[in-house]
Tab-separated table of C-alpha atoms in Angstrom:
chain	number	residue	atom	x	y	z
A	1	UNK	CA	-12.046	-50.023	52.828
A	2	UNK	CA	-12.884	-51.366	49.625
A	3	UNK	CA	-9.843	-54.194	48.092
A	4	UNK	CA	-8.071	-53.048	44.906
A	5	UNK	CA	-9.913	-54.449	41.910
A	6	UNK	CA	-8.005	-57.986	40.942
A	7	UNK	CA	-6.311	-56.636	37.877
A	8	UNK	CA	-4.185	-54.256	39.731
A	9	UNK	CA	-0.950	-55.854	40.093
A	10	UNK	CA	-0.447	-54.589	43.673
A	11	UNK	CA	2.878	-56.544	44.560
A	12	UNK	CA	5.491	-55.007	42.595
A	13	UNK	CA	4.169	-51.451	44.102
A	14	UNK	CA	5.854	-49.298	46.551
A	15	UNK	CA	2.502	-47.620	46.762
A	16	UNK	CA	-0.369	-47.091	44.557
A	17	UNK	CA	-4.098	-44.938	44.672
A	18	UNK	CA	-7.158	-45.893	42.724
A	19	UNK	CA	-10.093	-43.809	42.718
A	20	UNK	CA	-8.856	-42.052	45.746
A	21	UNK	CA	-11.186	-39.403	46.731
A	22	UNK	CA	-10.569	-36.590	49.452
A	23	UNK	CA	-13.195	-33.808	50.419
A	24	UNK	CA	-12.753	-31.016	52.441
A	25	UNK	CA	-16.490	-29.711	53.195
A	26	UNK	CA	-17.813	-29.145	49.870
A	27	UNK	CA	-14.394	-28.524	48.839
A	28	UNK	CA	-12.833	-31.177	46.517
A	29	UNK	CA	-9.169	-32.045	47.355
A	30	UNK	CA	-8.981	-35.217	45.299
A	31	UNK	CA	-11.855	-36.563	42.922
A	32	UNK	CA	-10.554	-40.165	41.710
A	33	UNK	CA	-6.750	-39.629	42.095
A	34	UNK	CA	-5.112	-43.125	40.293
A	35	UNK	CA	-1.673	-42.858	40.777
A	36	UNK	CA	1.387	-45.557	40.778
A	37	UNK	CA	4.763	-45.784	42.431
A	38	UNK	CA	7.244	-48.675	41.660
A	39	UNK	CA	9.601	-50.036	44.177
A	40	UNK	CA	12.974	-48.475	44.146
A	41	UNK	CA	12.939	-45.529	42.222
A	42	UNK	CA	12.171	-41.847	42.810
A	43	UNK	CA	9.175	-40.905	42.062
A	44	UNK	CA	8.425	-37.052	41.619
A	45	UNK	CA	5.136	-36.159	42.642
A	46	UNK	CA	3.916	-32.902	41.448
A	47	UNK	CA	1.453	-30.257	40.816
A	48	UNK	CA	-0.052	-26.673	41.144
A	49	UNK	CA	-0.884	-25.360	45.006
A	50	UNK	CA	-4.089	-26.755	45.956
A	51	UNK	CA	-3.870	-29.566	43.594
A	52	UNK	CA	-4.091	-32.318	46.453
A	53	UNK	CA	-0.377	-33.425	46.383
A	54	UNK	CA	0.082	-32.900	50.477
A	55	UNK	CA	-3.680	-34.449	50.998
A	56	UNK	CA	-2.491	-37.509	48.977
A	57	UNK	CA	0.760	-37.869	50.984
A	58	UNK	CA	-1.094	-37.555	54.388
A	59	UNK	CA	-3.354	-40.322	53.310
A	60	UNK	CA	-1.079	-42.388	52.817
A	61	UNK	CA	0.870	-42.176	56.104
A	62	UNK	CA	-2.498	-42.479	57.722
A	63	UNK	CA	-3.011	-38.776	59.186
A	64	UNK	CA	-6.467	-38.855	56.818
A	65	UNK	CA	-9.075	-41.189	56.240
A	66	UNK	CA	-10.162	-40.915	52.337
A	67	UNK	CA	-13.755	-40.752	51.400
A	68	UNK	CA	-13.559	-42.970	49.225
A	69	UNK	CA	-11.125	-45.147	47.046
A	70	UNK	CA	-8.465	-47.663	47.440
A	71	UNK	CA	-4.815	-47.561	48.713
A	72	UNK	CA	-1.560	-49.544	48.023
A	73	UNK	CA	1.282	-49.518	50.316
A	74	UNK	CA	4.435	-51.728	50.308
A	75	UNK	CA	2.704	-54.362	47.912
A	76	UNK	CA	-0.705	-54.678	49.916
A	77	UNK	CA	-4.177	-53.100	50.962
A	78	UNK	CA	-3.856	-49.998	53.389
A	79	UNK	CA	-6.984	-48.936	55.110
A	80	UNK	CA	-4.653	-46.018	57.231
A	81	UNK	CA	-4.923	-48.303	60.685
A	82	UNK	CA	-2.029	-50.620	60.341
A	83	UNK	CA	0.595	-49.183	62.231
A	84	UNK	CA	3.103	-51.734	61.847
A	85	UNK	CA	2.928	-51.019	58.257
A	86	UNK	CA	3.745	-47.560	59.137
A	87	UNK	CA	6.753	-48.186	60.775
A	88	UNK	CA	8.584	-49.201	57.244
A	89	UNK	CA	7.032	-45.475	55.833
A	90	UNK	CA	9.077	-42.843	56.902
A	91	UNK	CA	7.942	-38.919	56.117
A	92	UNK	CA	8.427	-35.363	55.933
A	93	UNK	CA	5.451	-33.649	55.546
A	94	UNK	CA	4.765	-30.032	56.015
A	95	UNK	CA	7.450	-27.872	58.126
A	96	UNK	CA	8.948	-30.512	60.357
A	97	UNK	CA	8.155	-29.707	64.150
A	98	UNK	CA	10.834	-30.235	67.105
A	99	UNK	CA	11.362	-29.605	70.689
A	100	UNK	CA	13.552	-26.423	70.792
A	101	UNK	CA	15.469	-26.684	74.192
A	102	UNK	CA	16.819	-30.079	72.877
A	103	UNK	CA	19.652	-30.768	70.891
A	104	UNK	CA	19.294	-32.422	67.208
A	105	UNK	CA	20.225	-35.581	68.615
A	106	UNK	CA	18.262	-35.721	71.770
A	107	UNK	CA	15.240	-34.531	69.264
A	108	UNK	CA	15.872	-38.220	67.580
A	109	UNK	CA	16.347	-40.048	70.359
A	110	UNK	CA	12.843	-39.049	71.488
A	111	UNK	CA	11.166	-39.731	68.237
A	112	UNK	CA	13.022	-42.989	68.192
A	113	UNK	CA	11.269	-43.984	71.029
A	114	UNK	CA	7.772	-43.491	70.547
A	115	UNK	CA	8.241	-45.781	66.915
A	116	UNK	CA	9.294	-49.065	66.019
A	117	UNK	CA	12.554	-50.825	67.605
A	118	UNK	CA	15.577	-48.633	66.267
A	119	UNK	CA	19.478	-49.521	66.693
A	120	UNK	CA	20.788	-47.179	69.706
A	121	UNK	CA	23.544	-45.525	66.940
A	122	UNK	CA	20.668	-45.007	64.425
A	123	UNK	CA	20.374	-40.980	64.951
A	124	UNK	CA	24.106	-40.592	65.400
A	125	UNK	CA	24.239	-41.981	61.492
A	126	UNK	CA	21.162	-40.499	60.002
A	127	UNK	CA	22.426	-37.212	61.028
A	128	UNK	CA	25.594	-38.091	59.725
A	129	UNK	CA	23.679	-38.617	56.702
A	130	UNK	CA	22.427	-35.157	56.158
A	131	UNK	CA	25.804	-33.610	57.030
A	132	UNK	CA	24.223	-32.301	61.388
A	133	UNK	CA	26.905	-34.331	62.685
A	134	UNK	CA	29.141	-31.658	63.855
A	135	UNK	CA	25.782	-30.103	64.618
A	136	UNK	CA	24.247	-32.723	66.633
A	137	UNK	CA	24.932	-31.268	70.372
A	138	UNK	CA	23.201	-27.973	69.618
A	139	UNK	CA	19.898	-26.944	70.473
A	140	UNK	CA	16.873	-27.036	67.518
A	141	UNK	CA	16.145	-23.490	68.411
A	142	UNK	CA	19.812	-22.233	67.755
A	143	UNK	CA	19.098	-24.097	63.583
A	144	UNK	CA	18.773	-22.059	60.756
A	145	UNK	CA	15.418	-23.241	58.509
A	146	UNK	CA	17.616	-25.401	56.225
A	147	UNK	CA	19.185	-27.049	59.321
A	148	UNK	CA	15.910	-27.958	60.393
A	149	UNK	CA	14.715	-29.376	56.811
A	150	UNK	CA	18.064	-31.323	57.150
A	151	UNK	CA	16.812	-32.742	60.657
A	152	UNK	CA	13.451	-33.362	59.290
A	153	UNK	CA	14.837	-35.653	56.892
A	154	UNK	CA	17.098	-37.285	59.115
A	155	UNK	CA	13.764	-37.874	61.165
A	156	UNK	CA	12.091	-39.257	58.447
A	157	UNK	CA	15.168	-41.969	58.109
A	158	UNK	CA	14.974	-43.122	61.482
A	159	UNK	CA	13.566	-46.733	61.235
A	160	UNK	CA	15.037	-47.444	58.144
A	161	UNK	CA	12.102	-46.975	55.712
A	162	UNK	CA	11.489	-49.244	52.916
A	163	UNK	CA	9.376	-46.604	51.455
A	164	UNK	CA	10.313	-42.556	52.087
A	165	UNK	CA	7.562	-39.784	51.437
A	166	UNK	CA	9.240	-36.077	51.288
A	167	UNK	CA	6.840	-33.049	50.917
A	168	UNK	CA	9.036	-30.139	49.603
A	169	UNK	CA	12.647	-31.754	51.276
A	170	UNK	CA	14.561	-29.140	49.497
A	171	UNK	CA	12.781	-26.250	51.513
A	172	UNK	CA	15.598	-23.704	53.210
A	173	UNK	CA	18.528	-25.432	51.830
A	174	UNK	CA	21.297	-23.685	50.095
A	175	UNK	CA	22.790	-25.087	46.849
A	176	UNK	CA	25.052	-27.355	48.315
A	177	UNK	CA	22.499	-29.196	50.926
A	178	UNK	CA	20.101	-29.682	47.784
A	179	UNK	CA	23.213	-31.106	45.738
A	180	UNK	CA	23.858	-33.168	49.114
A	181	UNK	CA	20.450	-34.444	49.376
A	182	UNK	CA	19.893	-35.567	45.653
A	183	UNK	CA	22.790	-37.739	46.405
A	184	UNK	CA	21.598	-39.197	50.140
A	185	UNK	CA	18.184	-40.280	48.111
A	186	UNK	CA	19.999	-41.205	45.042
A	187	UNK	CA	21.606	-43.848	47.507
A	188	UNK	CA	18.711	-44.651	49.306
A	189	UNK	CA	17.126	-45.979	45.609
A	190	UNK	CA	20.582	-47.754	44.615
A	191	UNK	CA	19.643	-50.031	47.810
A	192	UNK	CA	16.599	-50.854	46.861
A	193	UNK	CA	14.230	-48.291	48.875
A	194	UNK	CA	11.452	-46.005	47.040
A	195	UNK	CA	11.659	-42.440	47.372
A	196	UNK	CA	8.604	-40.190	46.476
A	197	UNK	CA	9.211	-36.753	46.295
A	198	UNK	CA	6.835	-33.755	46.331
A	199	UNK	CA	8.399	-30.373	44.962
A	200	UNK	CA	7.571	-27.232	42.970
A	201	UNK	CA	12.073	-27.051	41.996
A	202	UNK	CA	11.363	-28.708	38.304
A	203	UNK	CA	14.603	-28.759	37.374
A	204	UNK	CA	15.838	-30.343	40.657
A	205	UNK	CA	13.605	-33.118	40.022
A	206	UNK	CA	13.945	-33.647	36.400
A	207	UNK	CA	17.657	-34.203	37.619
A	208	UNK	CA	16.671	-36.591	40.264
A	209	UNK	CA	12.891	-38.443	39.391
A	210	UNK	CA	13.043	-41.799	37.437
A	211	UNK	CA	9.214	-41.363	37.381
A	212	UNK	CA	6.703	-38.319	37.160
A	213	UNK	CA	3.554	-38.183	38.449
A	214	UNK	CA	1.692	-34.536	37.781
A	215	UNK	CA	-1.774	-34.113	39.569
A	216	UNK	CA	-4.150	-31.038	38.580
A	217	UNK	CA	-7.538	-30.115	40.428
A	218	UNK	CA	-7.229	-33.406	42.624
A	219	UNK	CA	-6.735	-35.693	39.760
A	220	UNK	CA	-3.761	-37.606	37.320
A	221	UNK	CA	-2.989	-35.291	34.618
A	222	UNK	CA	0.674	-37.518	33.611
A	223	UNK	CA	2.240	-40.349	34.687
A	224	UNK	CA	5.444	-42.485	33.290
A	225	UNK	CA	9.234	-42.568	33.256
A	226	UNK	CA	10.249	-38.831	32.626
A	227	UNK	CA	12.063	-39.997	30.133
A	228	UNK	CA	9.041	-40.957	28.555
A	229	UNK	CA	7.222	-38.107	29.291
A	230	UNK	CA	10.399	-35.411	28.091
A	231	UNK	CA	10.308	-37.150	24.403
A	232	UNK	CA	6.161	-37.801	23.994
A	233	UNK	CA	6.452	-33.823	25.048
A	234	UNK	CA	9.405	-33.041	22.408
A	235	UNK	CA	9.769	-30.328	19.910
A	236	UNK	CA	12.196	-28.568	17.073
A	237	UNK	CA	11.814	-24.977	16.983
A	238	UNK	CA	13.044	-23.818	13.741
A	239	UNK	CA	13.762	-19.889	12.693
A	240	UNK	CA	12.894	-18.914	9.186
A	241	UNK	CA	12.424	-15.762	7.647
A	242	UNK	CA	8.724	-14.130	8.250
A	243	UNK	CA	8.335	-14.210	4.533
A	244	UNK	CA	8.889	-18.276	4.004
A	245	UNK	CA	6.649	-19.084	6.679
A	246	UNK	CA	3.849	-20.637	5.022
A	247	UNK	CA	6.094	-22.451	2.345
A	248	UNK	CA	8.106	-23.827	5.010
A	249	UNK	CA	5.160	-25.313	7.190
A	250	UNK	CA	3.891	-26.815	4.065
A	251	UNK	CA	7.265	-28.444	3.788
A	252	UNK	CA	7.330	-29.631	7.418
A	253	UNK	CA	3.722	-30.861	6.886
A	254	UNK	CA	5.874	-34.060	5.419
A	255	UNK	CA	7.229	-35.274	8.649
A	256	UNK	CA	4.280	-34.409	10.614
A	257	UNK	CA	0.899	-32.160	10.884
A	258	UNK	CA	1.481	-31.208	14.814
A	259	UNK	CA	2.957	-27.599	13.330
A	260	UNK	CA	2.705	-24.259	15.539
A	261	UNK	CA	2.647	-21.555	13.557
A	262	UNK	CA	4.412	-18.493	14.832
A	263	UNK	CA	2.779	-14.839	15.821
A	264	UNK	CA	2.825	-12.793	12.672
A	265	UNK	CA	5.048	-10.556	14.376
A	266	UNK	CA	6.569	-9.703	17.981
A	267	UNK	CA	10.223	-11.883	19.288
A	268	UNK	CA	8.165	-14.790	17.850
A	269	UNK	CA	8.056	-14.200	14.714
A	270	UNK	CA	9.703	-16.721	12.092
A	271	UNK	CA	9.876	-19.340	14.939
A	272	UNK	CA	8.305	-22.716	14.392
A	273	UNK	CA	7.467	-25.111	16.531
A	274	UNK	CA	7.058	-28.682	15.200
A	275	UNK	CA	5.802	-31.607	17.882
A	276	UNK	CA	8.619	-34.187	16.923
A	277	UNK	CA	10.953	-36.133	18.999
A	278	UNK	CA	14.677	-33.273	19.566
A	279	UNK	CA	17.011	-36.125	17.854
A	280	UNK	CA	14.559	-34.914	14.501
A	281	UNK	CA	16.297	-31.509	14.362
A	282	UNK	CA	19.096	-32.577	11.874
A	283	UNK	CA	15.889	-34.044	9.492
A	284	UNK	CA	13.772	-30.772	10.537
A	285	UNK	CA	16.896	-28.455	9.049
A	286	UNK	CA	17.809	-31.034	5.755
A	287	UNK	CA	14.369	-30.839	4.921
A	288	UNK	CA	14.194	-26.964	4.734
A	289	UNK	CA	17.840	-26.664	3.067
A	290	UNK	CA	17.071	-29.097	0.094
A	291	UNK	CA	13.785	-26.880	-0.503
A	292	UNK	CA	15.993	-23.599	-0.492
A	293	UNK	CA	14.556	-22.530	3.141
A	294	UNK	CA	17.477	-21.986	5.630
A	295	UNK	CA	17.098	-21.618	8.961
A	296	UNK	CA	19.040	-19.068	10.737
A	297	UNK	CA	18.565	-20.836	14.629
A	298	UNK	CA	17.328	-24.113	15.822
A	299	UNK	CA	16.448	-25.615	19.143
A	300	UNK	CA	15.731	-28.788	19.628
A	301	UNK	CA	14.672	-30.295	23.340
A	302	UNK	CA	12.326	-30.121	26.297
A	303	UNK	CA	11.852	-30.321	29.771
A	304	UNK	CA	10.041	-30.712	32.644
A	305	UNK	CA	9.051	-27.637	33.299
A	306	UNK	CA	7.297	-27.723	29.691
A	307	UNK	CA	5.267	-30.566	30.654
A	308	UNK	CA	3.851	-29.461	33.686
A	309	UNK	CA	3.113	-26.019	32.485
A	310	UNK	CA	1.418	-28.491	29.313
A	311	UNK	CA	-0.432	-30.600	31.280
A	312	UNK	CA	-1.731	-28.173	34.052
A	313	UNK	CA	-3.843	-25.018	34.551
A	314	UNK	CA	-0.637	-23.140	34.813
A	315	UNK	CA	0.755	-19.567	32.729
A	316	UNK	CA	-0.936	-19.337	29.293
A	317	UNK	CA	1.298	-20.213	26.571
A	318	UNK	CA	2.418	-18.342	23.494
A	319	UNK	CA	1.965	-20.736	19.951
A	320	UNK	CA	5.720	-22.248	20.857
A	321	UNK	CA	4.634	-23.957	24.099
A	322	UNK	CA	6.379	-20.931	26.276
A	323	UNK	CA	4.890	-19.242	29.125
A	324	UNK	CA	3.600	-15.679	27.602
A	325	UNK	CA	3.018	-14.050	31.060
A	326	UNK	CA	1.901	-14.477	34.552
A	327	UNK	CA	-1.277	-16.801	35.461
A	328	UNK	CA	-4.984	-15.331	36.083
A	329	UNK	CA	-4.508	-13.268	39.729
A	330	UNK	CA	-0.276	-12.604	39.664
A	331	UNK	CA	0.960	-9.346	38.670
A	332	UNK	CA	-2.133	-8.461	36.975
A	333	UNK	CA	-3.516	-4.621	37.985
A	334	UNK	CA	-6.974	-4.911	39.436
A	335	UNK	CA	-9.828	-3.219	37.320
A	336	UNK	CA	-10.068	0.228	37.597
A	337	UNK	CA	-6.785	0.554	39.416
A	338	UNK	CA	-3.735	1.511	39.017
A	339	UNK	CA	-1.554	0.005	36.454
């Protein structure tokens, strides 16, 4: 495989993609994916179904061979064949598979010894870790799903991993397990590891990510602290009466021309959106005031689900930035059928 070019800082990376492209037939999965994970933080990985977020993790554990491209993993060139290299990556990808005559523990042990060296009390505690202790005994086939998701992850911990790659962890678990697991990879990152974590629960990860990376059609759409990407996505939606409308966007025009007007009429109506950072709302409203405009409600804020629905082919949006119904193919009546 081609090197990285020599102005990508590779070292520093827990693990990185340039011009990473994946085909499936004719079928595109990625075309040029460039995407970058930093050591010791989590790093939430999304995107639409179909968008190429499973492909990209599978490359990177080595289950694919890309087309074409470069990859970065643990601070050097990967070409998918070092195995040793593997052994610091643990992974959860897809539905995690087990034997279902053994128990959870016996499961481990197995695994445990088809990979690198691993301490003999290693899947007593990482099944401590995801709360199957008590569990441990029992045979796979007597687990509910989010018991299995649980073991799956304990799986993934086995050796240790510097680097951890989790494709939809919180799949099957109740409230409290995703609660639990938030903190397990929480303290993973505090000691130093890298957590990348693929998920369509936005408001799970915009509690958990330190960085976002959102992939469309194969490709980077956003990338950057969410932090970052929450404020550069920011907005005041202010309430006026229908009537003061246009005077009032003229006013607003002062602080900046990134103005939504609202529908002429509808639940929208009066509501406008200006593209400003939230802590702006208290200068949004003083403006209005001292130019005889009140507002009757203001919101101020954003989040990730905003974003993603911003930056991807998701729901159309109404002139606020809101989802105004479902996308092209869901819930819609077919022509010529029944409503």
């Amino acid at each position: 495989m081609i090197q990285p070019p020599a102005d990508f800082p590779i070292e520093g990376l827990a693990a990185a993609t340039r011009g990473l492209v994946k085909r499936y037939g004719a079928q595109p999965a990625l075309q040029g994916l460039d995407l970058t994970v930093p050591r010791g933080v989590v790093y939430g990985f999304l995107g639409p179904n179909g968008s190429g977020k499973t492909t990209t993790l599978r490359l990177l554990v080595g289950l694919m061979r890309p087309d074409a491209g470069q990859m970065v993993l643990l601070g050097q060139p990967f070409n998918g064949r070092d195995r040793k290299r593997l052994f610091r990556v643990g992974s959860l990808i897809e539905q995690p598979s087990f034997y279902p005559y053994l128990s959870g523990r016996d499961n481990l042990r197995a695994l445990a010894a088809t990979g690198a060296s691993t301490p003999k009390q290693r899947p007593d505690q990482v099944l401590d870790f995801v709360g199957l202790g008590a569990r441990s005994h029992d045979k796979v086939k007597t687990y509910s799903l989010g018991m299995k998701q649980r073991l799956g992850i304990a799986a993934a911990l086995l050796s240790d991993p510097d680097l951890l790659l989790l494709d939809e962890p919180a799949n099957g678990l109740d409230p409290a397990g995703i609660v639990a697991m938030r903190e397990l990879l929480r303290y993973l990152t505090l000691s130093g590891k890298t957590v990348v974590v693929s998920s369509h629960i936005l408001p799970e990860v915009q509690q958990l990510a330190d960085v976002i990376g959102i992939i469309d059609r194969g490709r980077l759409v956003r990338e950057g602290p969410i932090q970052q990407l929450l404020t550069e996505g920011g907005r005041v939606r202010v309430r006026v009466a229908p009537q003061d409308v246009p005077r009032a966007m003229s006013i607003l025009s002062a602080i900046t021309t990134d103005i939504l007007a609202p529908p002429p009429e509808g639940p929208g109506a009066g509501w406008i959106t200006v593209r400003v950072p939230p802590e702006h709302s208290i200068e949004v409203n003083r403006l209005l005031a001292q130019n005889g405009i009140y507002a009757s409600e203001l919101e101020a804020g954003n989040d990730l689900e905003a974003v993603f629905l911003t930056v991807t082919s998701g729901a159309p949006q109404d002139s606020a930035g809101r989802p105004q119904g479902p996308p092209p193919g869901w819930g819609q009546p077919q022509a010529g059928g029944p409503a």
